[in-house]
Every structure is written in structure tokens, then in C-alpha cells.
Amino acid sequence: MSKGLGVKMSVLLVIAVMLLSACDSSGAKNNAGSANAAGDKGSAGATNAAGDKNAETKAADGGELTYALATSPDSLDPARSGLAVSVRVFRTIYDSLVAQLPDNTIKPWLATEWTISPDGKSYTFKLRKDVKFQDGTPFNAEAVKYSFDRILDPATKAANASALLKPYQSSEIIDDYTIKLNLETPSVAFLGNLSQAMLGIVSPTAAKQSGDQFGKNPVGTGPFSFVKWEDNTDIQVKRNPDYAWAPELVENKGAAHLDTIDFKIIPEEATRIGSVQSGQVKAIETVPPQNVVSLKSDNKLQVLQVNTAGLPYTLFFNQTAAHAPWNELKARQAVQYAVDIDSIVKSLYLGTYQRAWSPLSPNTFGYDPSLENGIKPDLDKANQLLDELGWTKGSDGIREKDGKKLTLHYVDGSPNREKRNDIAAIIQQQLKKVGIDVQVEITKDVATVVYTNWAYDLYGNSQVNSDPAALNSFYHTTAPDARPSLSHLADPALDKLLEQGAIESDPAKRKEIYVKVQHAIIDNAAILPIYVFPYTVAATKDLSGLKFDSLGYPLFNDASLAQK
Amino acid sequence: MLKIIAVRLLSSVGVVAGSSILVFCILYVLPGDVVMNMIDPSSMSPEAIANLRHQLGVDRPFYEQLLHYFNAMLHGDFGHSLVNSEPVLPKIMAHFPATLELTAAASAIAILVGVVLGVLSAIHRNKPIDIAARIIGLFGISMPTFWSGILMILIFSVTLGWLPAMGSDGWKTLVLPALTLGLLGAGFIVRMVRNSMLEVLGEPFITTLRAKGLLERSVMYRHALRNALIPAVTMMGILVGEMLAGTVVIETVFSRQGIGRIISDAIMSKDLPVVQGVVLFTAIVYVAINALVDISYSYIDPRVRRLQH
């Protein structure tokens, strides 16, 4: 008996030894790997195909793609989920009326053409006649009306989708394949918003039948149809064989190459990375920067990155008088000069994130690259500006005026999403050099601290969006009784520009307006733009054709797996 | 015997009720709110947010929410998730088998490894095998399962490629999580069994048995071990509770299905009915297991029965 136990003992000892040697072996592997070409190109463009090297071999049909998501979608009902992770799955199941290309032009999808009324308040769409939903329901004007009216119906509880659909008011069915959408106020962003998956068209039959549970039984017109959803485990979709109406975003206009996609839900970073390294899954999303560097040197893997459009991660000054001296331009400018954003972004994200220069991300319509490298860190200027305002350094190195210390109340949310808490810590160190005492408050309850009490001098936020009109909710002076914006800006000239930008239909003129807007915001030192968030995917080399739209959502129409 | 069972049952009901009230209160006073997790606060009007809050019933006063909750519970209604309006009880029932599977496998590993190592180390006191067992025991207790789980993935999935890193289908995906959780339990059992074994070995009746000329093997395994295991049985009841709690971390690390995952997700999104449901459910399971252990304990050891009469 004791001999048998001895064997078990030695097995355990072997395990113990392996535990200790584990770190060594994984380190060696990373160093040995060769550099990955596909990954480096990734960050440049909005759409980029996975595995450039494989592109020449003809896309093989069939196969199951396992794609690991970082969190679980809450619902697959496009109207009812506001989570980015849900949208990644929506894109396989649902199509939109129009598609937005990486150059920000709007192209047909389920709608073939459209006209906008002269007052900009109604959009008439001609619809494709050859489309049907995955459950056999024909796609027509009725389905479009149903989908949008459903979003407005309070019973649907469509929070994010209804915000996106605004200022939509009603729709009129002109004939089976023509529909007129009426808006409350003109909006140029409306068309771009229609391209977003949260406004994807749902099957009226299925939605009526499933009611509340449509999110667990989704039906759309997309290239893949829903198979099953096992809580916390995976979501499976399979090829929709009838699909023949892909937008210009992808090359393959017909049915997808892949048989199935299995979206695995793997919240733990290390496990997600281990799963793709061991080949258990073919692709994983949201790779943290430190791992991007090591995965790129793994010769079995490729790393794909695409910058998301909209508003980059931006720190907003609260410009109300109660938050003096931060309502003074010189004080904000001093911070602008004292913070070295380059070094923050480089040291925290190891060169895998781009630093932001504008209130807009580079992929967004109207982005002005001339702002890049505009403001360089300059401690002397910062000190001088603060001196001019009468804040003098005390014995502890912190500036004072009229017996008051110069403090900056910096609020950030918890958990430490994308190392945002570390940004706060570094800024605290950097501003100490010019005599500003940064008091960092990390809170789980951002809703109360920031959006109810507005108790911050500096607070950061970002937003993935397809249109620069997203700036309105962050910089436009709001009516006295409405919810204020994060910056509390009250600049009539800027308001006017933002209002014009929302309705200007000539793209060239519209672009000009947004260039002015961006300059106005930066010149006002209203914000500190920090980084542009890239959506990052690591995949095994046999996957090719994975593309991304400009919002950073993956498109699987062209994706295929090399058959062995 | 019946009296013992009755008393146990009654106190069990108290424990279950108490723990769910406690959880309700903790979640109520914690900052954060479910509505803010469901939406993007910068893109919704205050009225729309207030509406949503009203629809979900989270704007009602504390006592109303608590009463409502208890009333529903008494009717066997675990409520619906605030996030996706799924009914809570079927969700728990669907996920419980996976957690049970993991807990059972981990407990089996813990008991097997723990008892074997504990006995060996007591018998071979201060010999290399004892020292090795104690080191393994210490490792098992002190390594956070979060960390050891990731190590397991690094060794057995990434480097060796033997076992899957994640998932919950088939025995292969069960091995690493069960091992990670099992080694934690084994750590406790090794120490427990070793100590009580040493204690028993020092008692006069062992000397008597040896003096009678009984085979050493018989003394050890038939007499000493049986006596040493009595305290270990109670320990195992507690341990099953530990294992159940441990599944929260393990299921997340290994991306397994299970009620541990449900509750961690629900806490993140402040989905009160789901958190409540899982807590109540696990409290019932835990209390039931401990009641069983207690009852069986008094059955194994006549002294306990006499004391409680």
C-alpha cells in the first residue's frame, strides 16, 4: 500500500517542480519567436485583413471559428444592450439599413438608396427586395418600421438604442419596399447612426413571439443565424446560407465562409491569452498592452489592432465657478503644459496605444491631424502661467493664494479600466512639479460623484461613436434645466458651431466646421485628450479575412480558416 | 436522534434567513446602482433614467424592497434578473450541476490527497516524506487559487498542451479547475489529519494494541486512522462550503459555467435578485451539508450523541 502512495507522492512532487519552472519556460518561448508582420500593420488603417500572408491562398469554406470575448453580452436584442461586447455578436446576426465605410462615407446595405427632404427632417429609403430574415420572415418596410418603433416603445427599455435613434419620431410605409422616416429636428448624424448595429433590423415575427426574451432568441437578416447561448460559456451562430446582401465594408457579398462562430466568454485575461496560445480558441479579443508585445513575437499568432472612432479617452475640466481656479483659462493651460501625455501613454501602454491630440479620434469624420504635436510639455510656461494668476509656491512646494492651496480634484472610476487609475497617479506626480496638489478620488460610484454631484475638477471619459456630432453632449451648453455636460462649457460661439455641424449636409463644409470645433476646444484648454482606444485581437495564423469596421467591431463575412 | 435533527433543521432555517437579510442589506448600502450599469449615463436624460428606475422598483424605500423580497421568497419566487429579466431560479438550477461537478471533483481530490499525505506524514514523522507533505500542505493553503489556477493553465495548457485552459464541457475541462481547488482543500486536510493522527498515536490505547502484538499496519489503519478521521469528517463539511465559495474564483479563472460565475457577474452589475437567489441557494446547500455532517458525526461517534441528549 505504501508503495502505491509513494508513486502518488512523486507525481505531486513533479507537479510542484513544474509549478516552479513554469515562469522560465514561457519567458524563453517569447524571446525565441520572430517578429510578426501582420500585427504591426494593424494599427494603421481602419479595416485590415488578418493574416496578410495567407491572403493569397484561396479562402477555404467551412470550419468553426472560436472567438473569445472578454465579457458576456447581457442581451442579443440590439435595442436592449448598450455593451460593446454585445455589438460584436450583433454584427453577425443583424444588418443595418446603411453601412459606414472607413472613410466615413455612407453606403447602401439593406437600403439601396435614399433621399433627404429639403428641411432635413425626413429620410426616404428604398429597400432591397431580395432579403429575408433567418426565420423566413420577408424583410420589408413593415420590418423597418417595427424595428424602430419598437426602440421608441418605453416597454422595450431601449436605453442606448433610443439615444442613438434620436431625433427619430415616426415612420410612414410608402409601399412594401419604401419607407419614410420622420425626424423631430434635422440631424446629419442620423444616417451614420443608422449604420450602427444597435439600430439593426429585427425580425418582427420573432420579436413579437419572443417578447421579453427576444434577447435570448435573436433573429435578424445577418450573415450568421443564432444557434444557442449557454450562459457564461458561449454563444454560437451558424452560416446563413441565403445571405447575399453584404455591404461594401466586406468583399464577400454572399454567404460567409465559416460554418459556425463560437463566441466563448473568457473574462480572465490570463486564461484568454492561454487559450489562444494553446490553440484552444482561434482568436481572443481585448489583449492588454503588456501581452500585445509578447504575443506579437509568438510565431504561431498574429495581433490585429484597430483604433475605435468617436471620442478618445479625454480628461474634462469642470469649468463652473465653484471649481475655481479651473474655470480660468490660464490655470487650465498651465495643466496642459505641465502634463506630459506622451510619456504617460508610452509608459503605460508600451507603444500599443496612440496618444490623442483632439477631442475626436483619428478615425472619426472631421478629425484634424494638424492638432498633432501642437502642444508640447513646457514646465516653465506652466509655472509662469500660475505665477501670473498669483499662485505662489509655499514651503511644501504646493502653490497658495489667499491662504488657499492649489488643489485639483481628480475623479476616476473603479475598477482600473485600461489603467486609467494609473494615468491619474502619474498626472498627480507630474503636476506636483509645478506646485499643484492633485487629490485623486477613485470611486465605484461615478454615477453619483460625477453625474449627480458633479464633484470633480477633472474627470475622464470616452465614447465610441460614428459621428462627430457626439461632441454635442460633451461640449454644448445645455438648457438651464437639462443635465449639464462633463466640461460645463458655456461658449456661445462653440455652441453655434456644434449646432451647424449637426445639420450641415455638405461634407466639405461640415468638415471645416468640426476642424474649428476641435481647435476651439483645445485652445480653450477645456480638456486633456489622452489616448485612442484600439480594439485588439490576437488570433492563430490559420485565420484570415477578419475585418473591422471603424467603430472597432469585427466583421466575419470574409473570415476563413486555412484547411489542413 | 430525532431531536438532534429537529434542532439542526430549525437552526438551519435561521441561518438561511439571516444570511439573506445580511446580503440584502450589504448590497443595499453598497454604492453603485443597477440602472447606471445598464446604460451609459452620459447619453440618457434624467427623466428616462428615473423612469427606468421606477420600472425596476429600485426607487422604492428599503423596507418595501425587503418586504417585497421576503414575500416573494416565501412563495418560492426567486424573482427575475434586473439586467435581462430572466427568471432567477431556473438559471440557478441550470448552472448548479456544473458547480456541483466541480465541487465534488475538487472535494474528492482534496480528501484523497489530504488523507493519504496526512497519514503518511504522521507515520513517517520528521522523515523526508513528512517534510514534503507539510510543504505541499502549506502551498495548498497559502497559494491563492486565482494565482495557482493561472499557473496551471500556463503549465498544462500553454506549455505542455495537455489540457484545455477553459470551458465546461467534458472531463478534460474539469481536470485543471478541480485540481486547483482540490489542492487548496488538500492543504487543510493534510494538516488536520496529520495532527489528529499524531494525537491518536500518542494515546494509551495504541500502546495497548501494540503491546497485544497487533500488526503495526493493523494498528495504524484499522485503529488509529479510524479515530483520527472523526474530527476530519467535521472539517470536510466546512471544507465543502469552502469549495463552494472557491468556485466563484475558479469558475471565473477557467471560464466555467456555474453559480459562482453567476454571482460574480451579478455582483458586478448589482443585479440584486440574482445575487439574492444565489446566496439563498448556496446557503441552503451549505447548511444542508453541514447538518448532514453533524448528524452523521453524532452517528459515528457515540460520545457526541450522549452530550447532546
PDB file of N, CA, C and O in Angstrom, chain B residues 23 38 54 91 171 185 188 207 234 283:
ATOM      1  N   VAL B  23     -27.146  39.841   3.269  1.00  0.00           N
ATOM      2  CA  VAL B  23     -26.706  40.142   1.912  1.00  0.00           C
ATOM      3  C   VAL B  23     -27.548  41.270   1.321  1.00  0.00           C
ATOM      4  O   VAL B  23     -27.037  42.175   0.655  1.00  0.00           O
ATOM      5  N   MET B  38     -26.682  49.560 -16.478  1.00  0.00           N
ATOM      6  CA  MET B  38     -27.401  49.124 -17.667  1.00  0.00           C
ATOM      7  C   MET B  38     -27.250  50.110 -18.816  1.00  0.00           C
ATOM      8  O   MET B  38     -27.421  49.755 -19.965  1.00  0.00           O
ATOM      9  N   HIS B  54     -37.868  53.443 -11.820  1.00  0.00           N
ATOM     10  CA  HIS B  54     -39.193  53.170 -11.285  1.00  0.00           C
ATOM     11  C   HIS B  54     -39.712  51.820 -11.773  1.00  0.00           C
ATOM     12  O   HIS B  54     -40.251  51.026 -11.008  1.00  0.00           O
ATOM     13  N   LYS B  91     -32.366  29.683 -13.802  1.00  0.00           N
ATOM     14  CA  LYS B  91     -30.982  29.995 -14.163  1.00  0.00           C
ATOM     15  C   LYS B  91     -30.026  29.293 -13.183  1.00  0.00           C
ATOM     16  O   LYS B  91     -29.044  28.689 -13.591  1.00  0.00           O
ATOM     17  N   TRP B 171     -14.872  15.856 -19.248  1.00  0.00           N
ATOM     18  CA  TRP B 171     -13.983  15.702 -18.084  1.00  0.00           C
ATOM     19  C   TRP B 171     -12.673  16.447 -18.258  1.00  0.00           C
ATOM     20  O   TRP B 171     -12.071  16.880 -17.299  1.00  0.00           O
ATOM     21  N   GLY B 185      -8.017  22.521  -0.774  1.00  0.00           N
ATOM     22  CA  GLY B 185      -8.658  21.712   0.272  1.00  0.00           C
ATOM     23  C   GLY B 185      -7.685  20.699   0.845  1.00  0.00           C
ATOM     24  O   GLY B 185      -7.638  20.489   2.068  1.00  0.00           O
ATOM     25  N   PHE B 188      -5.547  21.934   3.712  1.00  0.00           N
ATOM     26  CA  PHE B 188      -6.188  21.945   5.036  1.00  0.00           C
ATOM     27  C   PHE B 188      -6.273  20.533   5.612  1.00  0.00           C
ATOM     28  O   PHE B 188      -5.990  20.313   6.794  1.00  0.00           O
ATOM     29  N   THR B 207      -0.758   2.099  22.479  1.00  0.00           N
ATOM     30  CA  THR B 207       0.292   1.337  23.152  1.00  0.00           C
ATOM     31  C   THR B 207      -0.235  -0.038  23.555  1.00  0.00           C
ATOM     32  O   THR B 207       0.421  -1.067  23.380  1.00  0.00           O
ATOM     33  N   THR B 234     -15.872  16.408  10.337  1.00  0.00           N
ATOM     34  CA  THR B 234     -16.476  17.739  10.512  1.00  0.00           C
ATOM     35  C   THR B 234     -15.786  18.748   9.634  1.00  0.00           C
ATOM     36  O   THR B 234     -16.411  19.585   8.983  1.00  0.00           O
ATOM     37  N   ALA B 283     -26.648  29.087   0.521  1.00  0.00           N
ATOM     38  CA  ALA B 283     -26.811  28.979   1.973  1.00  0.00           C
ATOM     39  C   ALA B 283     -27.561  27.693   2.299  1.00  0.00           C
ATOM     40  O   ALA B 283     -27.195  26.952   3.221  1.00  0.00           O
TER      41      ALA B 283
END
